[in-house]
PDB file of C-alpha atoms in Angstrom:
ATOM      1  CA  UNK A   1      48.368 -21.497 -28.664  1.00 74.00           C
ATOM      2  CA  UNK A   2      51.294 -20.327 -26.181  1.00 85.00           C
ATOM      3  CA  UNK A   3      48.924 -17.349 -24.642  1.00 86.00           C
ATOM      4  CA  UNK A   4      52.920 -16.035 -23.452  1.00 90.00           C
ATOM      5  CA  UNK A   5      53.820 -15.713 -27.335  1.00 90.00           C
ATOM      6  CA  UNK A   6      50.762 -14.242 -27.990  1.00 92.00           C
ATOM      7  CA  UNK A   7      50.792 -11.543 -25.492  1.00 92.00           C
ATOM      8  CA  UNK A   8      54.070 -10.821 -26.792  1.00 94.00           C
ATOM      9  CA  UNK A   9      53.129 -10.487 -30.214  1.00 94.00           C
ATOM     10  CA  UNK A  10      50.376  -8.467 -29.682  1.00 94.00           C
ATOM     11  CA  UNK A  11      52.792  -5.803 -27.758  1.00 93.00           C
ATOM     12  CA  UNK A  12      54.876  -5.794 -31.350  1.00 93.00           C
ATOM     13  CA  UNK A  13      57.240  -8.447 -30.833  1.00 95.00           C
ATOM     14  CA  UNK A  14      57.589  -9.367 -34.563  1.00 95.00           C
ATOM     15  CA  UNK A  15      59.333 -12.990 -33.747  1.00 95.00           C
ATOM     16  CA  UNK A  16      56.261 -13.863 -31.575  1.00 95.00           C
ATOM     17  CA  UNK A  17      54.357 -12.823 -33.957  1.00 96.00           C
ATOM     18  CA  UNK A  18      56.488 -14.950 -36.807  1.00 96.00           C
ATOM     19  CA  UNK A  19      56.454 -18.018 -34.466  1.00 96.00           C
ATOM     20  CA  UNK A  20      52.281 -17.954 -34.016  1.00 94.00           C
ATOM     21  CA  UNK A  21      52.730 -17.535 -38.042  1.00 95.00           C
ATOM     22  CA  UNK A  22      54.814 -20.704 -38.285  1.00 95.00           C
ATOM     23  CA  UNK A  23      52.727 -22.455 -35.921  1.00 94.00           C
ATOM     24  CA  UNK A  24      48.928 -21.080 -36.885  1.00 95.00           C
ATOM     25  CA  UNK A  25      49.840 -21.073 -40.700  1.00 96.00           C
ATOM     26  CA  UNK A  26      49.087 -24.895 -41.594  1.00 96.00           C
ATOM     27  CA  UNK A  27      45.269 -25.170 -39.823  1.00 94.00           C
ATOM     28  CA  UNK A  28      45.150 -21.493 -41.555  1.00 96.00           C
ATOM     29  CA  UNK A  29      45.814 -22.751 -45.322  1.00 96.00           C
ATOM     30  CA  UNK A  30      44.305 -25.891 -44.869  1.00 95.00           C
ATOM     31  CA  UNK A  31      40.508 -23.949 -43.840  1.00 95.00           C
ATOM     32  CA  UNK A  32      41.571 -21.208 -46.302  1.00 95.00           C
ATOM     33  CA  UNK A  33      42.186 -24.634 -49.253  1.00 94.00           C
ATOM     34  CA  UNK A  34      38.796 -26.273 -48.145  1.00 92.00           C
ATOM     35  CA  UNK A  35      36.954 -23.095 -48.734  1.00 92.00           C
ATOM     36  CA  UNK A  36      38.713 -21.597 -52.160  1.00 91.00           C
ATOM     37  CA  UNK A  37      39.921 -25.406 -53.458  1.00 88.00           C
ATOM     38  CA  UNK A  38      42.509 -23.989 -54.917  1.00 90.00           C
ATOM     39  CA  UNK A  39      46.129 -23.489 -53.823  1.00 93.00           C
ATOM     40  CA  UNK A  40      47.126 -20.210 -55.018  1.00 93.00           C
ATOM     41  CA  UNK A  41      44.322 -18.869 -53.774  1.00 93.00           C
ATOM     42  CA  UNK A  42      44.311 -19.936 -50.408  1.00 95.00           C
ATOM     43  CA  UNK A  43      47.884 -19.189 -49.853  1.00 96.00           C
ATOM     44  CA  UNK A  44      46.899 -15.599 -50.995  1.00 96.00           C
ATOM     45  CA  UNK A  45      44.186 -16.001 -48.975  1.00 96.00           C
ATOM     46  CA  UNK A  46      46.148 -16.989 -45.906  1.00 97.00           C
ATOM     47  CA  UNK A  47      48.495 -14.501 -45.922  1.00 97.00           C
ATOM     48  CA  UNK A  48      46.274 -11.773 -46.205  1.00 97.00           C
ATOM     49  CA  UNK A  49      44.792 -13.308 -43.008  1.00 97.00           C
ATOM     50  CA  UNK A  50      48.250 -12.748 -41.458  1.00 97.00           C
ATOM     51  CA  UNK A  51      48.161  -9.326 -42.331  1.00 96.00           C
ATOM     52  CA  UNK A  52      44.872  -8.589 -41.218  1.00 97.00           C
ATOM     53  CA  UNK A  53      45.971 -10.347 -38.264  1.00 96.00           C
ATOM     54  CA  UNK A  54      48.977  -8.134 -37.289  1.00 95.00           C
ATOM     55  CA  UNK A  55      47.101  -5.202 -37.874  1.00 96.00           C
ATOM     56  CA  UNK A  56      44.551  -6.376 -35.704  1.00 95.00           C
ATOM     57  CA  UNK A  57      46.047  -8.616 -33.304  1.00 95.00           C
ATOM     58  CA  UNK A  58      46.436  -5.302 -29.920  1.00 93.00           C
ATOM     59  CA  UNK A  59      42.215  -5.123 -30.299  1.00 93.00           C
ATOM     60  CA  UNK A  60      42.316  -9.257 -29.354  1.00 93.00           C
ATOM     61  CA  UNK A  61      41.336  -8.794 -25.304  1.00 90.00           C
ATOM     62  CA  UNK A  62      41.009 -12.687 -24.882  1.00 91.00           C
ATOM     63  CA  UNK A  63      44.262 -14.851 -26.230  1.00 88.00           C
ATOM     64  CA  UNK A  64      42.391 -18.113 -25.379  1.00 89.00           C
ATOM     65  CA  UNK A  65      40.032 -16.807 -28.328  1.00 91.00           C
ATOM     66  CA  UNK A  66      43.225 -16.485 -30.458  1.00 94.00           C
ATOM     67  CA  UNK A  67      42.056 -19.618 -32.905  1.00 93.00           C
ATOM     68  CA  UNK A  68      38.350 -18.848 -33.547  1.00 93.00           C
ATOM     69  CA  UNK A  69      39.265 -15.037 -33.993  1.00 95.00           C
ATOM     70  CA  UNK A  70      42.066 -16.433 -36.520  1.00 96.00           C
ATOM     71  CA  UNK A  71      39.551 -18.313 -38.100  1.00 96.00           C
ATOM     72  CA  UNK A  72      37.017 -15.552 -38.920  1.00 95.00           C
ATOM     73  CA  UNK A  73      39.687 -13.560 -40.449  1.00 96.00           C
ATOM     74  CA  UNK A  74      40.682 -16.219 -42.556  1.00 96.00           C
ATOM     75  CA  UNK A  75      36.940 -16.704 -43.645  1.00 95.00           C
ATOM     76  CA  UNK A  76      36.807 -13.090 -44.635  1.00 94.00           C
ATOM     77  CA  UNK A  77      39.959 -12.919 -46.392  1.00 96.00           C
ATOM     78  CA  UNK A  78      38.628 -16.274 -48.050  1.00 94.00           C
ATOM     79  CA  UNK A  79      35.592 -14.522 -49.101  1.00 92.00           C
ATOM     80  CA  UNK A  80      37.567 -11.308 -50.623  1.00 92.00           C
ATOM     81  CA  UNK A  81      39.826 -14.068 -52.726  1.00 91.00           C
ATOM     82  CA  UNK A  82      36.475 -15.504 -54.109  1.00 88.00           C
ATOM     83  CA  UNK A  83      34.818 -12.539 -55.185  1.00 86.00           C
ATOM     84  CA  UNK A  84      38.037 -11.603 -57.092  1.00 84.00           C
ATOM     85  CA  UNK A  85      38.147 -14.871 -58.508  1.00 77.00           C
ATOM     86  CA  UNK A  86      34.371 -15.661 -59.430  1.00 64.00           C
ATOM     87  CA  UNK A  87      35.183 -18.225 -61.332  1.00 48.00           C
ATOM     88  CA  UNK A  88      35.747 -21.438 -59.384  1.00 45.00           C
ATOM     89  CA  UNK A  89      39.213 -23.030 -60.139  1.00 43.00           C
ATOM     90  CA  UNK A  90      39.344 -26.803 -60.268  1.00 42.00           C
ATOM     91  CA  UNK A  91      40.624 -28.750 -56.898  1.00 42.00           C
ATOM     92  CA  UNK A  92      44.453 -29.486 -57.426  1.00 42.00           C
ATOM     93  CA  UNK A  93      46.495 -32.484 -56.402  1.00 39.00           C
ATOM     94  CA  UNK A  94      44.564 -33.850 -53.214  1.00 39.00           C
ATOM     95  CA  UNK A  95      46.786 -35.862 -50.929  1.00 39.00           C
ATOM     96  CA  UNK A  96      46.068 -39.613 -50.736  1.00 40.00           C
ATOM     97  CA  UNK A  97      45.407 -40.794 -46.708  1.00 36.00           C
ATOM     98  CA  UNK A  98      47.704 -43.084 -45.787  1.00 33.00           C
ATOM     99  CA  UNK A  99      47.306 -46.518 -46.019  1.00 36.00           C
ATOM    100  CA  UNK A 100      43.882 -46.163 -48.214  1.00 40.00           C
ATOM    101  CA  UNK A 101      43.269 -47.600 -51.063  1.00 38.00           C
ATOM    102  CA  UNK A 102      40.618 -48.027 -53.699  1.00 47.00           C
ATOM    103  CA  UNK A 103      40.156 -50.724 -56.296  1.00 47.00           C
ATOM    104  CA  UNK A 104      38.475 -48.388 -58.094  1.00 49.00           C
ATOM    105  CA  UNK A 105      41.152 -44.849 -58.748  1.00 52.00           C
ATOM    106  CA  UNK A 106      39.024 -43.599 -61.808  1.00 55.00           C
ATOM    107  CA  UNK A 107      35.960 -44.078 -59.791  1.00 52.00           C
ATOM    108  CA  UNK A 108      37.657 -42.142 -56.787  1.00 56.00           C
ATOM    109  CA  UNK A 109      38.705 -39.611 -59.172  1.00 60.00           C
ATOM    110  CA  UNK A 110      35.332 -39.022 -60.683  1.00 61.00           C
ATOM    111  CA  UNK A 111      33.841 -38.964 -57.343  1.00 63.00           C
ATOM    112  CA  UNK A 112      36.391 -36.550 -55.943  1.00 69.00           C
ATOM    113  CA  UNK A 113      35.557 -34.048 -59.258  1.00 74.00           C
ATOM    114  CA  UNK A 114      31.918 -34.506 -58.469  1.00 74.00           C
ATOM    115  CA  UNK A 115      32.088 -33.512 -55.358  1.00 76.00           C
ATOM    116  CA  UNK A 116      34.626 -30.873 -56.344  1.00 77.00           C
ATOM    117  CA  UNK A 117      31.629 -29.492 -58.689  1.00 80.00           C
ATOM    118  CA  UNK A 118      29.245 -29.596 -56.324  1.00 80.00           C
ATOM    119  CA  UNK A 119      30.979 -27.943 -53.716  1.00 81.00           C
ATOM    120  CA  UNK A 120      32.024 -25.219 -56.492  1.00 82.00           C
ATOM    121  CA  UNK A 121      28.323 -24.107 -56.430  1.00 85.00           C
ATOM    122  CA  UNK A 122      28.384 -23.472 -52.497  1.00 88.00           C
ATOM    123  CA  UNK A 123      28.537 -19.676 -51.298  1.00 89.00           C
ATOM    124  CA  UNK A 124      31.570 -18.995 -48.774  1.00 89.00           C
ATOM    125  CA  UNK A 125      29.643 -19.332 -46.008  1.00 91.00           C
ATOM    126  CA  UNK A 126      28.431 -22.385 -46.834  1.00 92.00           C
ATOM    127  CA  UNK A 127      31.671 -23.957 -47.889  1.00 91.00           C
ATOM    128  CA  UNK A 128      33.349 -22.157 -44.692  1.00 92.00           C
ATOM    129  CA  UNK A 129      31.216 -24.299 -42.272  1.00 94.00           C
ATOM    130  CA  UNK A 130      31.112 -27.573 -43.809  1.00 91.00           C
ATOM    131  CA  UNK A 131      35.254 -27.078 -43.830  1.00 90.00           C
ATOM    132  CA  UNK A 132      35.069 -25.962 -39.815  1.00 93.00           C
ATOM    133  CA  UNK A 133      32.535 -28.975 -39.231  1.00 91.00           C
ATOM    134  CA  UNK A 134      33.858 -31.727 -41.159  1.00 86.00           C
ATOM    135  CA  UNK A 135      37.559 -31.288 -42.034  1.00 85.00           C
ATOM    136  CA  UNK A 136      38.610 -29.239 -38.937  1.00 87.00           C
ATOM    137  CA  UNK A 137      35.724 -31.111 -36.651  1.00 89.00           C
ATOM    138  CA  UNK A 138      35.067 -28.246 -34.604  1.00 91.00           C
ATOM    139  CA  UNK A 139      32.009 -28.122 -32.262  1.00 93.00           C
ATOM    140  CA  UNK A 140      28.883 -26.023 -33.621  1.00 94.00           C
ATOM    141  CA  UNK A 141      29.894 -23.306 -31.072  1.00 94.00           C
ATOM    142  CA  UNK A 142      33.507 -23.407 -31.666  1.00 92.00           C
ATOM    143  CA  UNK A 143      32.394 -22.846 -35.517  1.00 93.00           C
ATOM    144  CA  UNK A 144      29.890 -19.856 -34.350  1.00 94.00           C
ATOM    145  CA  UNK A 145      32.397 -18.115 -32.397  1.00 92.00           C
ATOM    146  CA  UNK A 146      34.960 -18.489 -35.025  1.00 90.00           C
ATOM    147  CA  UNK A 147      32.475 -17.021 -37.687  1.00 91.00           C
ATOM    148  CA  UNK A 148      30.606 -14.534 -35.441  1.00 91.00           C
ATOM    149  CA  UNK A 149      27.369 -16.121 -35.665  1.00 93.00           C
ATOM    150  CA  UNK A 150      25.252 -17.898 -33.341  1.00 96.00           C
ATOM    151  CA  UNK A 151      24.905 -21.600 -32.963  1.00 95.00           C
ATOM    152  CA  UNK A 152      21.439 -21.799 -34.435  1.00 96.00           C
ATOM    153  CA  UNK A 153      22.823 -20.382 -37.405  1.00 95.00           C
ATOM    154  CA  UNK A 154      25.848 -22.814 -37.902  1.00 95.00           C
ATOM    155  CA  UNK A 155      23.376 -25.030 -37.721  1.00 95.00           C
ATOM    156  CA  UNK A 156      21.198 -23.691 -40.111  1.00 95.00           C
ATOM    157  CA  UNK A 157      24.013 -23.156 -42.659  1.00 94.00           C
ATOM    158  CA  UNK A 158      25.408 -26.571 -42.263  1.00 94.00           C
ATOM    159  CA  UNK A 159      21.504 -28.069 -43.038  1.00 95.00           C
ATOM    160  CA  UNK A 160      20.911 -25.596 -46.370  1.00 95.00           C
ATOM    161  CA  UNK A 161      24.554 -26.196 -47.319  1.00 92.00           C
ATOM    162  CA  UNK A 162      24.450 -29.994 -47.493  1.00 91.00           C
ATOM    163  CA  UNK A 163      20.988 -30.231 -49.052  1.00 93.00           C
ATOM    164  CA  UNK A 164      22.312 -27.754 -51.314  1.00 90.00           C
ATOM    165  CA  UNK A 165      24.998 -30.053 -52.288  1.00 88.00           C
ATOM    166  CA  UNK A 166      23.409 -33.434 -52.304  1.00 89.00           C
ATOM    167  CA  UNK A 167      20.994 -31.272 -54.866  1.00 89.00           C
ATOM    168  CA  UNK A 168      24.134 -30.481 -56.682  1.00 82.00           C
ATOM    169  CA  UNK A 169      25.377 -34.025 -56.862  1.00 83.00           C
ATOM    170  CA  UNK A 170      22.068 -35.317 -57.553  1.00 85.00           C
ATOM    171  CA  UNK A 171      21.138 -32.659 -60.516  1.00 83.00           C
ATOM    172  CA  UNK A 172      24.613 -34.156 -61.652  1.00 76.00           C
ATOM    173  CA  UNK A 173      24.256 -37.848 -61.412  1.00 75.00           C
ATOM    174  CA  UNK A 174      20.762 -37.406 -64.098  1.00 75.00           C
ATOM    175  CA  UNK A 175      21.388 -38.294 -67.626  1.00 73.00           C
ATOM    176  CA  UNK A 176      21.511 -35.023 -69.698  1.00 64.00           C
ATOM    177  CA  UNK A 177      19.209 -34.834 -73.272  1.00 61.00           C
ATOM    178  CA  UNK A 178      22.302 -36.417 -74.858  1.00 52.00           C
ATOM    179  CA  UNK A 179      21.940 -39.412 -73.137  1.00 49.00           C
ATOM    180  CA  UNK A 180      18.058 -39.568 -73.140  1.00 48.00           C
ATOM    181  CA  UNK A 181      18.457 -39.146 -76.829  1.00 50.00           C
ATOM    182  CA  UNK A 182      21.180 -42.087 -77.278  1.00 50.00           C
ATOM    183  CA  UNK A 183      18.620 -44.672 -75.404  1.00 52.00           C
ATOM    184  CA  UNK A 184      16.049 -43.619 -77.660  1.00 51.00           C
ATOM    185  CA  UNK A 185      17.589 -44.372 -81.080  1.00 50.00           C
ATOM    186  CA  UNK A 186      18.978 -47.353 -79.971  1.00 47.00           C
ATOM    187  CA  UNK A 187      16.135 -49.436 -80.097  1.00 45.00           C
TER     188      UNK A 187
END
């Protein structure tokens, strides 16, 4: 981030501050998208982020902090959308990568709505650092700083979150009593 632009917005320059929007706003949505799955949500989520950010942005001492700060204040706007919306919304259109392909799309669609459940039954916090980690691919103390935590704790979360979710995809992948049922009376 251009720490020039930034000083200037945080003195009240509102076109600084609507150029670090332009330029800030698609890492923003695409944490914010990771975390709530959901588009509507995260855009809400996102812009109350920029809000929050404005308000906040004169209390910022260090601009080279500008990103992990950002960050945390998306997480807790994140975290406000999802306790208004308990109920988790189903992921939308996920863009293809280019030049991938499977032989299998139902397959890749089944595994995508899998995962989509099991990531459904994550807390925030838990969904906010496997996002930082693995989508974003920030460093275990680039994540703590940016969530106001220590290392050992990223660390900690990451561990509980993905046992949590291979438990998730697991507890999925058993036959339910319907199917135990089937096998019996075919015989």
């Amino acid at each position: 981030m251009d720490p020039e632009l930034l000083v200037r917005a945080q003195r009240g320059n509102q076109g600084a501050f609507e150029a670090l929007t332009v330029a800030s706003h698609p890492r923003l949505f695409r944490l914010a998208f990771a975390i709530l799955h959901d588009p509507t949500l995260a855009e809400e989520a996102t812009q109350q982020a920029f809000i929050d950010i404005w308000r906040f942005l004169r209390r910022l001492r260090d601009p080279a902090r500008f990103e992990a700060w950002s960050y945390r204040i998306l997480v807790n706007a994140c975290r406000d959308e999802a306790r208004r919306r308990s109920q988790w919304v189903a992921a939308g259109e996920i863009p293809e990568q280019a030049g991938s392909w499977d032989p299998d799309p139902a397959g890749a669609v089944a595994d995508r709505d899998q995962l989509s459940r099991g990531f459904s039954r994550l807390s925030v916090e838990h969904r906010a650092v496997i996002a930082m980690r693995m989508l974003l691919g920030l460093s275990v103390e680039d994540t703590a700083e940016a969530l106001g935590v220590r290392p050992g704790t990223v660390a900690s979360r990451l561990s509980r979150a993905l046992s949590a979710l291979r438990a998730a995809l697991e507890a999925d992948a058993r036959p339910g009593p319907a199917a135990s049922l089937e096998g019996e009376g075919a015989g």
